[in-house]
PDB file of C-alpha atoms in Angstrom:
ATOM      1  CA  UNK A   1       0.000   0.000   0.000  1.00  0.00           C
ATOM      2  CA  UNK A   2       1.373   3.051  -0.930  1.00  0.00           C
ATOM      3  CA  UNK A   3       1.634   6.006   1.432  1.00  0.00           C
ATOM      4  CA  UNK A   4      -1.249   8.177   2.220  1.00  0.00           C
ATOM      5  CA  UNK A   5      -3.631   5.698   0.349  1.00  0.00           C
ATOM      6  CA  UNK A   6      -6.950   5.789   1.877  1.00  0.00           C
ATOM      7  CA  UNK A   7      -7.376   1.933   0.865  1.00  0.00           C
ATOM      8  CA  UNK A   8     -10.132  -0.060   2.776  1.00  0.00           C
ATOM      9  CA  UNK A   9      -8.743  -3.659   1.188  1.00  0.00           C
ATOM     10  CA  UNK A  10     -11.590  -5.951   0.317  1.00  0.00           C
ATOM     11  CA  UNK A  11     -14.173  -4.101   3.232  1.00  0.00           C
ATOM     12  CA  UNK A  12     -17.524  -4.668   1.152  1.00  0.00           C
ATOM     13  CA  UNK A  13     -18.757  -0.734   2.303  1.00  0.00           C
ATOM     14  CA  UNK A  14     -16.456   0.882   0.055  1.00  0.00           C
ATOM     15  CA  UNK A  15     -17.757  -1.410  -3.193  1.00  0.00           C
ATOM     16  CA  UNK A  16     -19.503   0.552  -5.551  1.00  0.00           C
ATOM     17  CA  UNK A  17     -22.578   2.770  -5.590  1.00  0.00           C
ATOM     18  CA  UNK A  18     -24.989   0.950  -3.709  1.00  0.00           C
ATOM     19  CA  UNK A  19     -27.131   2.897  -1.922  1.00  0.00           C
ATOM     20  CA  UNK A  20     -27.765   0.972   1.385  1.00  0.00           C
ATOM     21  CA  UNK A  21     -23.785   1.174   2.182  1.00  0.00           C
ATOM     22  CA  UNK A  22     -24.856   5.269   2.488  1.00  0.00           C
ATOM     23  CA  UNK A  23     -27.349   4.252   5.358  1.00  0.00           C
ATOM     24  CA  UNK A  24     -25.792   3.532   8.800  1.00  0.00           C
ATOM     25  CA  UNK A  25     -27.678   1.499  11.232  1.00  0.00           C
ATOM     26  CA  UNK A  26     -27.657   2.732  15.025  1.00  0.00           C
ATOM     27  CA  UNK A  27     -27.965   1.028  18.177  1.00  0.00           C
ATOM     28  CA  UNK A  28     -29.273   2.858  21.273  1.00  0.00           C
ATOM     29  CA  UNK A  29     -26.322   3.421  24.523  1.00  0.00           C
ATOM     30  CA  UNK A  30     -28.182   0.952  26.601  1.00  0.00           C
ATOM     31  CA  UNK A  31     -27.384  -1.856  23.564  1.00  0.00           C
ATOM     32  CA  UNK A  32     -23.711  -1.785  24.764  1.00  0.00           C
ATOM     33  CA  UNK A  33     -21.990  -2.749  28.118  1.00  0.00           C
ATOM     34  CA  UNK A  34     -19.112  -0.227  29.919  1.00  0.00           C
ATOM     35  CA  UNK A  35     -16.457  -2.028  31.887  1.00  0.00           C
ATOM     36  CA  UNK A  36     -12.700  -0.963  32.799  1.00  0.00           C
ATOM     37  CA  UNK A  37      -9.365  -2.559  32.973  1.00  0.00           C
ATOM     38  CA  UNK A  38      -5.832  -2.020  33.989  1.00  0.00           C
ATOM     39  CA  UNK A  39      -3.347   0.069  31.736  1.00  0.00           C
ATOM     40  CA  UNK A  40       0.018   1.146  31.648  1.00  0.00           C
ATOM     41  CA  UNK A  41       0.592   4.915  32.568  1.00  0.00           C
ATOM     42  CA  UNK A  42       0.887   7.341  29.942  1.00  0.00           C
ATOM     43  CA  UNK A  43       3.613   8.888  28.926  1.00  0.00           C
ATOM     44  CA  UNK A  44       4.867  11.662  31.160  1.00  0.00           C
ATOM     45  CA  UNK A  45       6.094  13.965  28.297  1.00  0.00           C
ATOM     46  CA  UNK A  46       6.449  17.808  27.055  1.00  0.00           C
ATOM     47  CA  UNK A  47       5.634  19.093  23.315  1.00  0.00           C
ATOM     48  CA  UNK A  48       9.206  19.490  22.864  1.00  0.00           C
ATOM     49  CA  UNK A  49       9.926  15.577  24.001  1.00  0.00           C
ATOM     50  CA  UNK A  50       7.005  14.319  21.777  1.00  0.00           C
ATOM     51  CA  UNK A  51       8.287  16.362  18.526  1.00  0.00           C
ATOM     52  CA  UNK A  52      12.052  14.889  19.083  1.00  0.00           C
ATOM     53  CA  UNK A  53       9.816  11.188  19.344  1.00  0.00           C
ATOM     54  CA  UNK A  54       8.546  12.078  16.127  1.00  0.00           C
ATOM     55  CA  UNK A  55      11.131  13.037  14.541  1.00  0.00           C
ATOM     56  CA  UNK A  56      13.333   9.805  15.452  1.00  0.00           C
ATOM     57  CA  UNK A  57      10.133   7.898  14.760  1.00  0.00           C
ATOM     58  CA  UNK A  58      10.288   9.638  11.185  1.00  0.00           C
ATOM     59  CA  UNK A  59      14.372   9.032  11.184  1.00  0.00           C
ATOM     60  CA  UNK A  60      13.729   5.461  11.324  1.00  0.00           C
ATOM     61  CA  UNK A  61      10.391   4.832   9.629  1.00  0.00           C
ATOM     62  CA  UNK A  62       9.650   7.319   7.066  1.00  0.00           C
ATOM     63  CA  UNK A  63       5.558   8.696   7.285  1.00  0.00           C
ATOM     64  CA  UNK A  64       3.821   8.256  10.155  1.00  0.00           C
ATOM     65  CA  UNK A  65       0.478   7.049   9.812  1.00  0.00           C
ATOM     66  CA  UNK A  66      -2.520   6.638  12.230  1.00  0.00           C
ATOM     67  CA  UNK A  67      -5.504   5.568  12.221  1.00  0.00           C
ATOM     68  CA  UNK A  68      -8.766   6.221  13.606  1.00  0.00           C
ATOM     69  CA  UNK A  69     -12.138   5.090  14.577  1.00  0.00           C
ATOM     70  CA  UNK A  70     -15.564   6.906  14.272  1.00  0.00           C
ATOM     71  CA  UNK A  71     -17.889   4.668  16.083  1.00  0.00           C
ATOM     72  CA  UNK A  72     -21.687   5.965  16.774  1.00  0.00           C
ATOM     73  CA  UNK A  73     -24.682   5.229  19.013  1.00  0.00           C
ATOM     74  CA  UNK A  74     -28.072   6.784  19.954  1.00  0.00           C
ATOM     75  CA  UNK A  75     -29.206   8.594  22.863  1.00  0.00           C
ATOM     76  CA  UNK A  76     -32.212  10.515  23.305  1.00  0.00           C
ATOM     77  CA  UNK A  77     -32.877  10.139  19.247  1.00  0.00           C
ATOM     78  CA  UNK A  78     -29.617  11.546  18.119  1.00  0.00           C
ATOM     79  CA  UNK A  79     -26.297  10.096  16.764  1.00  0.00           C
ATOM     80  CA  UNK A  80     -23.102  10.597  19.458  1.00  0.00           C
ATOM     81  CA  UNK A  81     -19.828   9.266  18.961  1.00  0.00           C
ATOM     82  CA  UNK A  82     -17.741   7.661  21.041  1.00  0.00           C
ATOM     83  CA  UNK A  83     -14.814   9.697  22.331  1.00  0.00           C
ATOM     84  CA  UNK A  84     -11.841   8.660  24.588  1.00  0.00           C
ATOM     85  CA  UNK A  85     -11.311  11.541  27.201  1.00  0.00           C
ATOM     86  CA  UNK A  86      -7.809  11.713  28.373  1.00  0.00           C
ATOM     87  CA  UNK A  87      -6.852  12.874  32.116  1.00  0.00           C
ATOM     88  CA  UNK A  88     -10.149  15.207  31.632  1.00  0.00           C
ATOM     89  CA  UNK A  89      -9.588  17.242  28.962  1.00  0.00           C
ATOM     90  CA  UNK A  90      -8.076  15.695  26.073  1.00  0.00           C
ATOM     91  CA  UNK A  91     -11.084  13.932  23.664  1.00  0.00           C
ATOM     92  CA  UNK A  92      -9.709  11.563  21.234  1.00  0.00           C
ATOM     93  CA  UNK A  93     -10.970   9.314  18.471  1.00  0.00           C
ATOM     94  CA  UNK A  94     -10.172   5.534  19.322  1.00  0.00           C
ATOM     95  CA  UNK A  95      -7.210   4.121  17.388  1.00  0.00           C
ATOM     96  CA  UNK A  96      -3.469   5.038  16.986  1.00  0.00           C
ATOM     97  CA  UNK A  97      -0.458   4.634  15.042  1.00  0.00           C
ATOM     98  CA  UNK A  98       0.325   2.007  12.515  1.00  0.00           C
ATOM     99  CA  UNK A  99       3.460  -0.418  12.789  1.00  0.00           C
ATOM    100  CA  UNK A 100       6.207  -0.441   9.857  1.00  0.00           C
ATOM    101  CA  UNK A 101       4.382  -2.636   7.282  1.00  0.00           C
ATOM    102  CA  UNK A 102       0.770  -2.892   9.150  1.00  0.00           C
ATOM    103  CA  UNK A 103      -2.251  -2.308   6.610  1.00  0.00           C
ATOM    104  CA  UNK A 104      -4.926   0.015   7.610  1.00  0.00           C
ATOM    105  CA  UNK A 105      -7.553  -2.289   8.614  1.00  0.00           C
ATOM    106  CA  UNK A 106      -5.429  -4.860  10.654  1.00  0.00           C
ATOM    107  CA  UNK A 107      -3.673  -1.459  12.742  1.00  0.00           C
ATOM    108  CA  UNK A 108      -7.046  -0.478  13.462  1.00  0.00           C
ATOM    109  CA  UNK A 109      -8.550  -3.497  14.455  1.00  0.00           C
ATOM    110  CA  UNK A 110      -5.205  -4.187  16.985  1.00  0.00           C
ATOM    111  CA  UNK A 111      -5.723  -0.506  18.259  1.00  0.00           C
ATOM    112  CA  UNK A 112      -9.346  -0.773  19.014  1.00  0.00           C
ATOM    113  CA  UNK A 113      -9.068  -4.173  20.836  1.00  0.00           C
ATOM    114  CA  UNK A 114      -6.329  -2.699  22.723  1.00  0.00           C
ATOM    115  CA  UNK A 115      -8.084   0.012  23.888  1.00  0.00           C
ATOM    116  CA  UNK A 116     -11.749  -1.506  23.902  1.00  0.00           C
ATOM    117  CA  UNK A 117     -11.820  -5.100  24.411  1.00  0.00           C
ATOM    118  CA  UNK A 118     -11.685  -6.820  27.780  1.00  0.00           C
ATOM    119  CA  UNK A 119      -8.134  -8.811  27.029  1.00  0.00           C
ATOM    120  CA  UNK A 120      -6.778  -6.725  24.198  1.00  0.00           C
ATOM    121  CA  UNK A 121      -6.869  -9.788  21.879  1.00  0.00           C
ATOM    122  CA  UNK A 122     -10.232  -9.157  20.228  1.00  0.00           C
ATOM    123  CA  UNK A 123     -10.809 -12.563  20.132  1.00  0.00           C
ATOM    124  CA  UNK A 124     -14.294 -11.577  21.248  1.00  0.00           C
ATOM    125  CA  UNK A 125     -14.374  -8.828  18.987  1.00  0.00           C
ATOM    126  CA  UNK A 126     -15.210  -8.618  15.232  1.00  0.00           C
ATOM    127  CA  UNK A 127     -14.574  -4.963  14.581  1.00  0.00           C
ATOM    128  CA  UNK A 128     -16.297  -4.270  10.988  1.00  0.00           C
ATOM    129  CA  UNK A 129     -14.640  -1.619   9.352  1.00  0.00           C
ATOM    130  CA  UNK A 130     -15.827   0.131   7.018  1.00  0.00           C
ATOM    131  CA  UNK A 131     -14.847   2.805   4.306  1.00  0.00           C
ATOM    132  CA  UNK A 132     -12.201   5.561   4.926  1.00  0.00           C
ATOM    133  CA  UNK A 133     -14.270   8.851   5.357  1.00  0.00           C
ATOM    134  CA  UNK A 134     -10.954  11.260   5.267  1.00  0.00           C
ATOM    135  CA  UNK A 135      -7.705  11.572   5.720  1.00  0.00           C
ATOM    136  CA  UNK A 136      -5.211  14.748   7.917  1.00  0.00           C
ATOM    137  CA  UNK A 137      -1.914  15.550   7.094  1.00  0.00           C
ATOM    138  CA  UNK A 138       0.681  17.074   9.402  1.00  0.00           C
ATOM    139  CA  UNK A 139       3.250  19.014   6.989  1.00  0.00           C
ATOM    140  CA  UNK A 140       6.157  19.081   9.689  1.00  0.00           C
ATOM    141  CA  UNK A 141       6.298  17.936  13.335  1.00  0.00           C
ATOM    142  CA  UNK A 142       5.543  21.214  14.636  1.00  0.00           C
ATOM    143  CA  UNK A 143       2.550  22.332  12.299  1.00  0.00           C
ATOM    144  CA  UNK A 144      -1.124  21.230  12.765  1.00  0.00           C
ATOM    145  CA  UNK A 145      -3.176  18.634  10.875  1.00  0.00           C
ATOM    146  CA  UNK A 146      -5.103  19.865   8.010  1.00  0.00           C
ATOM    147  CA  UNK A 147      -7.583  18.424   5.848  1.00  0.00           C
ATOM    148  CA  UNK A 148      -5.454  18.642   2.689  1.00  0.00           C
ATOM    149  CA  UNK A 149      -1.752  18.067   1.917  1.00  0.00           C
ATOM    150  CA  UNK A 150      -0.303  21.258   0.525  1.00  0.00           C
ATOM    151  CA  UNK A 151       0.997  21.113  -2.736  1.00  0.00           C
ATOM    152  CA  UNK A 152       4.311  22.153  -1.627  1.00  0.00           C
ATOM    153  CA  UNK A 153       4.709  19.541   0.540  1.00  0.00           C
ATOM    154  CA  UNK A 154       6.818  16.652  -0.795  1.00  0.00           C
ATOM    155  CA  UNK A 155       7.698  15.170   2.458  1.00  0.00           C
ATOM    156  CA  UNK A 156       5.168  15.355   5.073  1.00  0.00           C
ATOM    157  CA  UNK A 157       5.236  14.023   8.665  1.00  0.00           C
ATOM    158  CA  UNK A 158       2.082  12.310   9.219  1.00  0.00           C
ATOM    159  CA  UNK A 159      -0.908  11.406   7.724  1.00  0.00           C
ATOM    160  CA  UNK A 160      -4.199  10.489  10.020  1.00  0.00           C
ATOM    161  CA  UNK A 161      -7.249   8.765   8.321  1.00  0.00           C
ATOM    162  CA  UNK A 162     -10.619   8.226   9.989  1.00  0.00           C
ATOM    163  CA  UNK A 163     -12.698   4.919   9.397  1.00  0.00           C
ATOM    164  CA  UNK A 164     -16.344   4.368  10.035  1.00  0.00           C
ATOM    165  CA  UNK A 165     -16.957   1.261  11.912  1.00  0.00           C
ATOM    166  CA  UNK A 166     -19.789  -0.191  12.098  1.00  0.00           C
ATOM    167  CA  UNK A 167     -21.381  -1.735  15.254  1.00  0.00           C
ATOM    168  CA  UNK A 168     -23.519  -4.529  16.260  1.00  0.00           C
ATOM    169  CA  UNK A 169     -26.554  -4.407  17.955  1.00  0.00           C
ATOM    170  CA  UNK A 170     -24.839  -5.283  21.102  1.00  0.00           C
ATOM    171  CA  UNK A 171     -21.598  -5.356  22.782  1.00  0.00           C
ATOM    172  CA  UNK A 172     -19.065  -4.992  25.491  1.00  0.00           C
ATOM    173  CA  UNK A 173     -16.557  -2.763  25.694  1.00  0.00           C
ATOM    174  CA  UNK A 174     -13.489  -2.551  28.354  1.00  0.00           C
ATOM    175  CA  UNK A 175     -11.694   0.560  28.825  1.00  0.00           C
ATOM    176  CA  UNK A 176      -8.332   1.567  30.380  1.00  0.00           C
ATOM    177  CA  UNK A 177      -8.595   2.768  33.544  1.00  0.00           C
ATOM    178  CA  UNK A 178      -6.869   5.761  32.431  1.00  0.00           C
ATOM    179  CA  UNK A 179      -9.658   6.843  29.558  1.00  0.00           C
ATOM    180  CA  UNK A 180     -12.742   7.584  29.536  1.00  0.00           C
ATOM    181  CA  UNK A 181     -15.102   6.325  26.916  1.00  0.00           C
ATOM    182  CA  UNK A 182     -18.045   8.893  25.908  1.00  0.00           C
ATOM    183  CA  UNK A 183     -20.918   9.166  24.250  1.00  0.00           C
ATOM    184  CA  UNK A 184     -20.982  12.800  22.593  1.00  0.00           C
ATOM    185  CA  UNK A 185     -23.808  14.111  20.305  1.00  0.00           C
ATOM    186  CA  UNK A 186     -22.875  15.132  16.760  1.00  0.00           C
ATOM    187  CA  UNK A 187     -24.503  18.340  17.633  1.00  0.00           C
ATOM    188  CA  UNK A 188     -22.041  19.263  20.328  1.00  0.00           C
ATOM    189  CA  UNK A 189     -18.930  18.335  18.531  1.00  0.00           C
ATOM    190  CA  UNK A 190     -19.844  20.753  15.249  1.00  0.00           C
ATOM    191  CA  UNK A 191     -17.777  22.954  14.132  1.00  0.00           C
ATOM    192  CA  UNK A 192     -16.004  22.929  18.285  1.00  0.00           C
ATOM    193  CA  UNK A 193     -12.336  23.572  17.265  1.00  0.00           C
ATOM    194  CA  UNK A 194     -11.911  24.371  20.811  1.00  0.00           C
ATOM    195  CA  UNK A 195     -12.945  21.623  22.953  1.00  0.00           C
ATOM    196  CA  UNK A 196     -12.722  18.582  20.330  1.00  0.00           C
ATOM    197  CA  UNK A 197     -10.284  19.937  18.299  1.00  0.00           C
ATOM    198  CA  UNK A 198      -9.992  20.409  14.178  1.00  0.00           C
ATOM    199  CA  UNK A 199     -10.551  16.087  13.433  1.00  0.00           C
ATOM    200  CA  UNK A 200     -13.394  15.381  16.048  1.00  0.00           C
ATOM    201  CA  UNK A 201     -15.062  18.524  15.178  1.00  0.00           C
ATOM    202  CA  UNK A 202     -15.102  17.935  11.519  1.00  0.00           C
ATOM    203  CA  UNK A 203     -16.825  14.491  11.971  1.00  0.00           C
ATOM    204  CA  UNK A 204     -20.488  15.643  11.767  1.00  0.00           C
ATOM    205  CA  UNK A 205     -19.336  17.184   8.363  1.00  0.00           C
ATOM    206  CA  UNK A 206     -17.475  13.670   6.907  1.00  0.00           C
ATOM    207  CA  UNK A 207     -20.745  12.018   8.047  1.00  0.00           C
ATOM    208  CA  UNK A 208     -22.813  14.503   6.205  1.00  0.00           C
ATOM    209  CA  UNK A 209     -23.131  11.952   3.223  1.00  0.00           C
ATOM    210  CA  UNK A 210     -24.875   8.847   5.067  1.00  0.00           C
ATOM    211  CA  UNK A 211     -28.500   9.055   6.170  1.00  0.00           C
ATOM    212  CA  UNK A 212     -29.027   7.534  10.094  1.00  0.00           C
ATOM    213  CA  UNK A 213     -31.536   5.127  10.685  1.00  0.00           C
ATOM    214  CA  UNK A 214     -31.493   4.485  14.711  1.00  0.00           C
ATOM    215  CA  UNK A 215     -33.186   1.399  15.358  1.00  0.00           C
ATOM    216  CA  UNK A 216     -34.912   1.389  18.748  1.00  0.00           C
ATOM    217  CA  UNK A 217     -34.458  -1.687  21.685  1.00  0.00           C
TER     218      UNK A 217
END
Protein backbone atom coordinates (compact mmCIF):
# COMPACT_ATOMS: atom_id res chain seq x y z
CA UNK A 1 0.00 0.00 0.00
CA UNK A 2 1.37 3.05 -0.93
CA UNK A 3 1.63 6.01 1.43
CA UNK A 4 -1.25 8.18 2.22
CA UNK A 5 -3.63 5.70 0.35
CA UNK A 6 -6.95 5.79 1.88
CA UNK A 7 -7.38 1.93 0.87
CA UNK A 8 -10.13 -0.06 2.78
CA UNK A 9 -8.74 -3.66 1.19
CA UNK A 10 -11.59 -5.95 0.32
CA UNK A 11 -14.17 -4.10 3.23
CA UNK A 12 -17.52 -4.67 1.15
CA UNK A 13 -18.76 -0.73 2.30
CA UNK A 14 -16.46 0.88 0.06
CA UNK A 15 -17.76 -1.41 -3.19
CA UNK A 16 -19.50 0.55 -5.55
CA UNK A 17 -22.58 2.77 -5.59
CA UNK A 18 -24.99 0.95 -3.71
CA UNK A 19 -27.13 2.90 -1.92
CA UNK A 20 -27.76 0.97 1.38
CA UNK A 21 -23.79 1.17 2.18
CA UNK A 22 -24.86 5.27 2.49
CA UNK A 23 -27.35 4.25 5.36
CA UNK A 24 -25.79 3.53 8.80
CA UNK A 25 -27.68 1.50 11.23
CA UNK A 26 -27.66 2.73 15.03
CA UNK A 27 -27.97 1.03 18.18
CA UNK A 28 -29.27 2.86 21.27
CA UNK A 29 -26.32 3.42 24.52
CA UNK A 30 -28.18 0.95 26.60
CA UNK A 31 -27.38 -1.86 23.56
CA UNK A 32 -23.71 -1.79 24.76
CA UNK A 33 -21.99 -2.75 28.12
CA UNK A 34 -19.11 -0.23 29.92
CA UNK A 35 -16.46 -2.03 31.89
CA UNK A 36 -12.70 -0.96 32.80
CA UNK A 37 -9.37 -2.56 32.97
CA UNK A 38 -5.83 -2.02 33.99
CA UNK A 39 -3.35 0.07 31.74
CA UNK A 40 0.02 1.15 31.65
CA UNK A 41 0.59 4.91 32.57
CA UNK A 42 0.89 7.34 29.94
CA UNK A 43 3.61 8.89 28.93
CA UNK A 44 4.87 11.66 31.16
CA UNK A 45 6.09 13.97 28.30
CA UNK A 46 6.45 17.81 27.05
CA UNK A 47 5.63 19.09 23.32
CA UNK A 48 9.21 19.49 22.86
CA UNK A 49 9.93 15.58 24.00
CA UNK A 50 7.00 14.32 21.78
CA UNK A 51 8.29 16.36 18.53
CA UNK A 52 12.05 14.89 19.08
CA UNK A 53 9.82 11.19 19.34
CA UNK A 54 8.55 12.08 16.13
CA UNK A 55 11.13 13.04 14.54
CA UNK A 56 13.33 9.81 15.45
CA UNK A 57 10.13 7.90 14.76
CA UNK A 58 10.29 9.64 11.18
CA UNK A 59 14.37 9.03 11.18
CA UNK A 60 13.73 5.46 11.32
CA UNK A 61 10.39 4.83 9.63
CA UNK A 62 9.65 7.32 7.07
CA UNK A 63 5.56 8.70 7.28
CA UNK A 64 3.82 8.26 10.16
CA UNK A 65 0.48 7.05 9.81
CA UNK A 66 -2.52 6.64 12.23
CA UNK A 67 -5.50 5.57 12.22
CA UNK A 68 -8.77 6.22 13.61
CA UNK A 69 -12.14 5.09 14.58
CA UNK A 70 -15.56 6.91 14.27
CA UNK A 71 -17.89 4.67 16.08
CA UNK A 72 -21.69 5.96 16.77
CA UNK A 73 -24.68 5.23 19.01
CA UNK A 74 -28.07 6.78 19.95
CA UNK A 75 -29.21 8.59 22.86
CA UNK A 76 -32.21 10.51 23.31
CA UNK A 77 -32.88 10.14 19.25
CA UNK A 78 -29.62 11.55 18.12
CA UNK A 79 -26.30 10.10 16.76
CA UNK A 80 -23.10 10.60 19.46
CA UNK A 81 -19.83 9.27 18.96
CA UNK A 82 -17.74 7.66 21.04
CA UNK A 83 -14.81 9.70 22.33
CA UNK A 84 -11.84 8.66 24.59
CA UNK A 85 -11.31 11.54 27.20
CA UNK A 86 -7.81 11.71 28.37
CA UNK A 87 -6.85 12.87 32.12
CA UNK A 88 -10.15 15.21 31.63
CA UNK A 89 -9.59 17.24 28.96
CA UNK A 90 -8.08 15.70 26.07
CA UNK A 91 -11.08 13.93 23.66
CA UNK A 92 -9.71 11.56 21.23
CA UNK A 93 -10.97 9.31 18.47
CA UNK A 94 -10.17 5.53 19.32
CA UNK A 95 -7.21 4.12 17.39
CA UNK A 96 -3.47 5.04 16.99
CA UNK A 97 -0.46 4.63 15.04
CA UNK A 98 0.33 2.01 12.52
CA UNK A 99 3.46 -0.42 12.79
CA UNK A 100 6.21 -0.44 9.86
CA UNK A 101 4.38 -2.64 7.28
CA UNK A 102 0.77 -2.89 9.15
CA UNK A 103 -2.25 -2.31 6.61
CA UNK A 104 -4.93 0.01 7.61
CA UNK A 105 -7.55 -2.29 8.61
CA UNK A 106 -5.43 -4.86 10.65
CA UNK A 107 -3.67 -1.46 12.74
CA UNK A 108 -7.05 -0.48 13.46
CA UNK A 109 -8.55 -3.50 14.45
CA UNK A 110 -5.21 -4.19 16.98
CA UNK A 111 -5.72 -0.51 18.26
CA UNK A 112 -9.35 -0.77 19.01
CA UNK A 113 -9.07 -4.17 20.84
CA UNK A 114 -6.33 -2.70 22.72
CA UNK A 115 -8.08 0.01 23.89
CA UNK A 116 -11.75 -1.51 23.90
CA UNK A 117 -11.82 -5.10 24.41
CA UNK A 118 -11.68 -6.82 27.78
CA UNK A 119 -8.13 -8.81 27.03
CA UNK A 120 -6.78 -6.73 24.20
CA UNK A 121 -6.87 -9.79 21.88
CA UNK A 122 -10.23 -9.16 20.23
CA UNK A 123 -10.81 -12.56 20.13
CA UNK A 124 -14.29 -11.58 21.25
CA UNK A 125 -14.37 -8.83 18.99
CA UNK A 126 -15.21 -8.62 15.23
CA UNK A 127 -14.57 -4.96 14.58
CA UNK A 128 -16.30 -4.27 10.99
CA UNK A 129 -14.64 -1.62 9.35
CA UNK A 130 -15.83 0.13 7.02
CA UNK A 131 -14.85 2.81 4.31
CA UNK A 132 -12.20 5.56 4.93
CA UNK A 133 -14.27 8.85 5.36
CA UNK A 134 -10.95 11.26 5.27
CA UNK A 135 -7.70 11.57 5.72
CA UNK A 136 -5.21 14.75 7.92
CA UNK A 137 -1.91 15.55 7.09
CA UNK A 138 0.68 17.07 9.40
CA UNK A 139 3.25 19.01 6.99
CA UNK A 140 6.16 19.08 9.69
CA UNK A 141 6.30 17.94 13.33
CA UNK A 142 5.54 21.21 14.64
CA UNK A 143 2.55 22.33 12.30
CA UNK A 144 -1.12 21.23 12.77
CA UNK A 145 -3.18 18.63 10.87
CA UNK A 146 -5.10 19.86 8.01
CA UNK A 147 -7.58 18.42 5.85
CA UNK A 148 -5.45 18.64 2.69
CA UNK A 149 -1.75 18.07 1.92
CA UNK A 150 -0.30 21.26 0.53
CA UNK A 151 1.00 21.11 -2.74
CA UNK A 152 4.31 22.15 -1.63
CA UNK A 153 4.71 19.54 0.54
CA UNK A 154 6.82 16.65 -0.79
CA UNK A 155 7.70 15.17 2.46
CA UNK A 156 5.17 15.35 5.07
CA UNK A 157 5.24 14.02 8.67
CA UNK A 158 2.08 12.31 9.22
CA UNK A 159 -0.91 11.41 7.72
CA UNK A 160 -4.20 10.49 10.02
CA UNK A 161 -7.25 8.77 8.32
CA UNK A 162 -10.62 8.23 9.99
CA UNK A 163 -12.70 4.92 9.40
CA UNK A 164 -16.34 4.37 10.03
CA UNK A 165 -16.96 1.26 11.91
CA UNK A 166 -19.79 -0.19 12.10
CA UNK A 167 -21.38 -1.73 15.25
CA UNK A 168 -23.52 -4.53 16.26
CA UNK A 169 -26.55 -4.41 17.95
CA UNK A 170 -24.84 -5.28 21.10
CA UNK A 171 -21.60 -5.36 22.78
CA UNK A 172 -19.06 -4.99 25.49
CA UNK A 173 -16.56 -2.76 25.69
CA UNK A 174 -13.49 -2.55 28.35
CA UNK A 175 -11.69 0.56 28.82
CA UNK A 176 -8.33 1.57 30.38
CA UNK A 177 -8.59 2.77 33.54
CA UNK A 178 -6.87 5.76 32.43
CA UNK A 179 -9.66 6.84 29.56
CA UNK A 180 -12.74 7.58 29.54
CA UNK A 181 -15.10 6.32 26.92
CA UNK A 182 -18.05 8.89 25.91
CA UNK A 183 -20.92 9.17 24.25
CA UNK A 184 -20.98 12.80 22.59
CA UNK A 185 -23.81 14.11 20.31
CA UNK A 186 -22.87 15.13 16.76
CA UNK A 187 -24.50 18.34 17.63
CA UNK A 188 -22.04 19.26 20.33
CA UNK A 189 -18.93 18.34 18.53
CA UNK A 190 -19.84 20.75 15.25
CA UNK A 191 -17.78 22.95 14.13
CA UNK A 192 -16.00 22.93 18.29
CA UNK A 193 -12.34 23.57 17.26
CA UNK A 194 -11.91 24.37 20.81
CA UNK A 195 -12.94 21.62 22.95
CA UNK A 196 -12.72 18.58 20.33
CA UNK A 197 -10.28 19.94 18.30
CA UNK A 198 -9.99 20.41 14.18
CA UNK A 199 -10.55 16.09 13.43
CA UNK A 200 -13.39 15.38 16.05
CA UNK A 201 -15.06 18.52 15.18
CA UNK A 202 -15.10 17.93 11.52
CA UNK A 203 -16.82 14.49 11.97
CA UNK A 204 -20.49 15.64 11.77
CA UNK A 205 -19.34 17.18 8.36
CA UNK A 206 -17.47 13.67 6.91
CA UNK A 207 -20.75 12.02 8.05
CA UNK A 208 -22.81 14.50 6.20
CA UNK A 209 -23.13 11.95 3.22
CA UNK A 210 -24.88 8.85 5.07
CA UNK A 211 -28.50 9.06 6.17
CA UNK A 212 -29.03 7.53 10.09
CA UNK A 213 -31.54 5.13 10.68
CA UNK A 214 -31.49 4.49 14.71
CA UNK A 215 -33.19 1.40 15.36
CA UNK A 216 -34.91 1.39 18.75
CA UNK A 217 -34.46 -1.69 21.69
Amino acid sequence: MEDGLCSNGNVSESSGNDQSHRVIDIYPLSCYYFGSKEAAPFKDETLADRVQRMKSNYAAHGLRTSVEAVILVELFKHPHVLLLQVRNSIFKLPGGRLRPGESDIDGLRRKLSKKLSANGSGDETAWQVGECLGMWWRPDFETLLYPYLPPNVKRPKECTKLFLVRLPVSQKFIVPKTLKLLAVPLCQIHENHKTYGPIISGVPQLLSKFSFNIIES
